Short mmCIF file of C-alpha atoms in Angstrom, two decimals:
data_model
loop_
_atom_site.label_atom_id
_atom_site.label_comp_id
_atom_site.label_asym_id
_atom_site.label_seq_id
_atom_site.Cartn_x
_atom_site.Cartn_y
_atom_site.Cartn_z
CA THR I 1 2.99 13.03 -53.58
CA GLN I 2 6.26 11.66 -52.24
CA LEU I 3 8.91 11.06 -54.91
CA LEU I 4 12.06 8.98 -54.79
CA GLU I 5 14.79 9.64 -57.33
CA GLN I 6 17.36 6.97 -58.02
CA SER I 7 20.73 7.48 -59.66
CA PRO I 8 22.29 6.43 -61.83
CA GLN I 9 19.53 5.02 -63.99
CA PHE I 10 21.95 2.62 -65.71
CA LEU I 11 25.35 1.35 -64.59
CA SER I 12 27.64 -1.13 -66.31
CA ILE I 13 30.92 -2.06 -64.62
CA GLN I 14 33.48 -4.86 -64.61
CA GLU I 15 33.44 -7.68 -62.13
CA GLY I 16 35.51 -6.83 -59.06
CA GLU I 17 34.81 -3.09 -59.11
CA ASN I 18 32.96 -1.19 -56.40
CA LEU I 19 29.83 0.88 -56.98
CA THR I 20 27.30 3.04 -55.17
CA VAL I 21 23.72 3.78 -56.15
CA TYR I 22 21.65 6.52 -54.60
CA CYS I 23 18.04 7.08 -53.62
CA ASN I 24 17.00 10.66 -52.83
CA SER I 25 13.83 12.48 -51.85
CA SER I 26 12.69 15.83 -50.53
CA SER I 27 10.27 13.95 -48.25
CA VAL I 28 10.93 12.20 -44.97
CA PHE I 29 10.20 8.47 -44.89
CA SER I 30 9.61 6.35 -41.81
CA SER I 31 11.44 3.47 -43.46
CA LEU I 32 13.41 2.74 -46.60
CA GLN I 33 13.57 -0.60 -48.32
CA TRP I 34 15.81 -1.87 -51.11
CA TYR I 35 14.66 -4.56 -53.54
CA ARG I 36 16.40 -6.42 -56.35
CA GLN I 37 14.50 -7.59 -59.40
CA GLU I 38 15.68 -10.08 -62.01
CA PRO I 39 14.14 -10.41 -65.49
CA GLY I 40 10.76 -12.16 -65.51
CA GLU I 41 10.44 -12.09 -61.73
CA GLY I 42 9.00 -9.86 -59.05
CA PRO I 43 11.20 -7.69 -56.81
CA VAL I 44 12.72 -9.36 -53.75
CA LEU I 45 13.48 -7.49 -50.54
CA LEU I 46 17.16 -7.01 -49.67
CA VAL I 47 16.93 -4.80 -46.58
CA THR I 48 14.78 -2.45 -44.51
CA VAL I 49 16.28 0.55 -42.70
CA VAL I 50 14.21 2.57 -40.26
CA THR I 51 16.53 4.77 -38.18
CA GLY I 52 18.26 7.90 -39.47
CA GLY I 53 21.98 7.20 -39.92
CA GLU I 54 21.43 3.45 -39.83
CA VAL I 55 23.93 1.26 -41.69
CA LYS I 56 23.20 -2.37 -42.55
CA LYS I 57 25.51 -4.86 -44.20
CA LEU I 58 24.48 -7.88 -46.23
CA LYS I 59 27.71 -9.65 -47.24
CA ARG I 60 29.23 -7.33 -49.90
CA LEU I 61 26.27 -4.94 -49.87
CA THR I 62 26.18 -1.95 -47.49
CA PHE I 63 23.00 0.08 -47.07
CA GLN I 64 22.82 3.47 -45.42
CA PHE I 65 19.80 5.57 -44.41
CA GLY I 66 20.45 9.30 -44.30
CA ASP I 67 20.37 11.12 -40.97
CA ALA I 68 17.29 13.08 -42.02
CA ARG I 69 15.58 9.94 -43.41
CA LYS I 70 15.26 11.51 -46.86
CA ASP I 71 17.93 9.55 -48.71
CA SER I 72 19.69 6.21 -48.86
CA SER I 73 22.60 4.57 -50.61
CA LEU I 74 23.58 1.06 -51.60
CA HIS I 75 27.27 0.27 -51.92
CA ILE I 76 28.48 -2.98 -53.47
CA THR I 77 32.06 -4.05 -52.88
CA ALA I 78 33.83 -6.28 -55.42
CA ALA I 79 30.80 -6.68 -57.67
CA GLN I 80 30.03 -10.10 -59.09
CA THR I 81 28.05 -11.08 -62.20
CA GLY I 82 25.34 -12.41 -59.89
CA ASP I 83 24.72 -8.85 -58.68
CA THR I 84 23.28 -7.95 -62.09
CA GLY I 85 19.68 -6.78 -61.83
CA LEU I 86 17.32 -3.89 -61.28
CA TYR I 87 17.72 -2.28 -57.84
CA LEU I 88 14.69 -0.47 -56.48
CA CYS I 89 14.40 1.69 -53.40
CA ALA I 90 11.03 2.16 -51.75
CA GLY I 91 9.94 4.59 -49.05
CA GLY I 92 7.40 3.69 -46.41
CA GLY I 93 5.22 5.62 -44.02
CA GLY I 94 1.95 5.97 -45.85
CA ALA I 95 -1.12 3.88 -45.22
CA ASP I 96 -1.40 3.04 -48.89
CA GLY I 97 1.91 1.31 -49.26
CA LEU I 98 5.38 1.95 -50.54
CA THR I 99 6.56 4.68 -52.91
CA PHE I 100 9.05 3.20 -55.36
CA GLY I 101 11.89 4.86 -57.19
CA LYS I 102 12.34 4.14 -60.89
CA GLY I 103 15.27 1.85 -60.27
CA THR I 104 18.92 1.43 -61.21
CA HIS I 105 19.70 -1.11 -63.91
CA LEU I 106 23.02 -2.69 -62.92
CA ILE I 107 25.08 -4.87 -65.26
CA ILE I 108 28.23 -6.55 -64.00
CA GLN I 109 30.41 -7.67 -66.88
CA PRO I 110 32.74 -10.67 -66.46
CA ASN U 1 6.00 -22.56 -50.27
CA ALA U 2 3.81 -20.83 -52.86
CA GLY U 3 3.87 -17.23 -51.54
CA VAL U 4 2.09 -14.93 -54.02
CA THR U 5 0.71 -16.60 -57.14
CA GLN U 6 -0.37 -14.63 -60.19
CA THR U 7 -2.19 -15.92 -63.24
CA PRO U 8 -1.97 -15.73 -66.18
CA LYS U 9 1.72 -15.11 -66.87
CA PHE U 10 1.06 -13.61 -70.30
CA GLN U 11 -2.09 -12.19 -71.89
CA VAL U 12 -2.95 -10.43 -75.14
CA LEU U 13 -6.18 -8.46 -75.34
CA LYS U 14 -7.88 -6.43 -78.01
CA THR U 15 -8.95 -2.88 -77.20
CA GLY U 16 -12.29 -2.91 -75.40
CA GLN U 17 -12.04 -6.45 -74.05
CA SER U 18 -12.26 -7.10 -70.33
CA MET U 19 -10.34 -9.54 -68.20
CA THR U 20 -9.40 -10.40 -64.63
CA LEU U 21 -5.85 -10.86 -63.38
CA GLN U 22 -5.80 -13.32 -60.52
CA CYS U 23 -3.70 -13.03 -57.36
CA ALA U 24 -3.61 -15.37 -54.39
CA GLN U 25 -1.36 -15.50 -51.32
CA ASP U 26 -1.01 -18.23 -48.72
CA MET U 27 0.82 -16.26 -46.01
CA ASN U 28 -2.31 -14.91 -44.27
CA HIS U 29 -1.21 -11.35 -45.05
CA GLU U 30 -3.72 -8.59 -44.42
CA TYR U 31 -2.23 -6.10 -46.89
CA MET U 32 -2.37 -6.76 -50.64
CA SER U 33 -1.70 -4.46 -53.55
CA TRP U 34 -1.44 -4.22 -57.31
CA TYR U 35 1.36 -2.38 -59.12
CA ARG U 36 2.09 -1.80 -62.76
CA GLN U 37 5.65 -1.56 -64.04
CA ASP U 38 6.43 0.38 -67.19
CA PRO U 39 9.86 1.20 -68.70
CA GLY U 40 11.20 4.40 -67.20
CA MET U 41 8.24 4.74 -64.82
CA GLY U 42 9.07 2.31 -62.05
CA LEU U 43 6.39 0.58 -60.01
CA ARG U 44 3.14 2.50 -59.63
CA LEU U 45 0.40 1.54 -57.18
CA ILE U 46 -2.99 0.82 -58.76
CA HIS U 47 -5.17 -0.38 -55.85
CA TYR U 48 -4.57 -1.80 -52.42
CA SER U 49 -6.41 -3.54 -49.60
CA VAL U 50 -5.70 -3.59 -45.87
CA GLY U 51 -8.02 -6.52 -45.21
CA ALA U 52 -10.98 -8.50 -46.50
CA GLY U 53 -13.82 -6.21 -47.55
CA ILE U 54 -11.60 -3.09 -47.65
CA THR U 55 -10.07 -1.65 -50.82
CA ASP U 56 -8.73 1.76 -51.80
CA GLN U 57 -7.22 3.54 -54.77
CA GLY U 58 -3.54 4.05 -55.36
CA GLU U 59 -1.73 6.40 -57.71
CA VAL U 60 -3.13 5.10 -61.05
CA PRO U 61 -6.57 3.49 -60.44
CA ASN U 62 -8.48 4.58 -63.56
CA GLY U 63 -9.67 1.70 -65.73
CA TYR U 64 -9.18 -0.92 -63.01
CA ASN U 65 -11.44 -2.45 -60.36
CA VAL U 66 -10.60 -4.65 -57.39
CA SER U 67 -12.43 -6.57 -54.70
CA ARG U 68 -11.26 -8.45 -51.60
CA SER U 69 -13.81 -11.01 -50.50
CA THR U 70 -11.25 -13.23 -48.76
CA THR U 71 -7.86 -12.68 -47.12
CA GLU U 72 -6.19 -14.88 -49.73
CA ASP U 73 -7.47 -13.44 -53.03
CA PHE U 74 -7.20 -10.00 -54.62
CA PRO U 75 -8.24 -10.01 -58.31
CA LEU U 76 -7.68 -7.03 -60.59
CA ARG U 77 -10.29 -6.37 -63.27
CA LEU U 78 -9.72 -4.43 -66.47
CA LEU U 79 -13.14 -3.20 -67.52
CA SER U 80 -12.41 -2.13 -71.11
CA ALA U 81 -8.79 -2.63 -72.06
CA ALA U 82 -6.86 0.19 -73.72
CA PRO U 83 -3.37 0.18 -75.31
CA SER U 84 -2.20 2.43 -72.44
CA GLN U 85 -2.77 -0.52 -70.11
CA THR U 86 -0.06 -2.55 -71.83
CA SER U 87 2.29 -3.21 -68.93
CA VAL U 88 3.63 -5.77 -66.49
CA TYR U 89 1.35 -6.14 -63.49
CA PHE U 90 2.58 -7.25 -60.09
CA CYS U 91 0.53 -8.32 -57.11
CA ALA U 92 2.17 -8.02 -53.70
CA SER U 93 1.31 -8.78 -50.09
CA SER U 94 2.72 -8.01 -46.68
CA LYS U 95 1.89 -8.50 -43.00
CA MET U 96 1.29 -4.78 -42.52
CA THR U 97 1.52 -1.46 -44.36
CA GLY U 98 3.95 1.34 -43.66
CA GLY U 99 7.08 -0.21 -45.12
CA TYR U 100 8.24 -2.06 -42.01
CA SER U 101 7.54 -5.55 -43.28
CA PRO U 102 8.65 -7.01 -46.60
CA LEU U 103 6.43 -6.78 -49.66
CA HIS U 104 6.20 -10.24 -51.23
CA PHE U 105 5.68 -10.02 -54.98
CA GLY U 106 4.29 -12.48 -57.48
CA ASN U 107 6.15 -13.07 -60.73
CA GLY U 108 3.95 -10.74 -62.71
CA THR U 109 1.47 -10.80 -65.59
CA ARG U 110 2.69 -9.37 -68.87
CA LEU U 111 -0.31 -7.79 -70.60
CA THR U 112 -0.39 -6.52 -74.16
CA VAL U 113 -3.41 -4.60 -75.46
CA THR U 114 -3.61 -4.23 -79.24
#
């Protein structure tokens, strides 16, 4: 069974600060996706990374896939209250679907 | 632009009752799946389907049945509800498996079993 561990589990910071959340595994994944989920809704895809060492930017969000394709990070610059949510990483490569981490609950305080 | 539609949004069942959670997608996606989301446990795969007529078990299939008679619909059946099945259930679809295409999620069904 492939496992993905996310850290921290909870993070509360002030608006304008920077933060990084991590997604780690002992398994190699062919792809890594990041989703954001808001209360009462389903997760929504933010990004997919597929190449070891790949870096993708989405406005103030920077996603990195580790060289060995076992880990990933999400860095948010100058966090805004609209960034509040549950961030989930998910590893791909199996025929059955994605393996999800347990998520990072992020709260950005005004 | 409906995407993935789940019904009902909320449901309360008594132990032993059965029910069907409905899921429909209008994107012509071959892959559909059901997840449950519990506090501290993340999203866990219950069952999935790679096309009409094909279903398979995920990580936590016990107590649940699925069928896929059409590309659009993928209902999840609880045969005899138990309190341990209290959870939020998400249906999702994508063009293909493997994690290369986005999973599109419905807005969930919040199920309470008393």
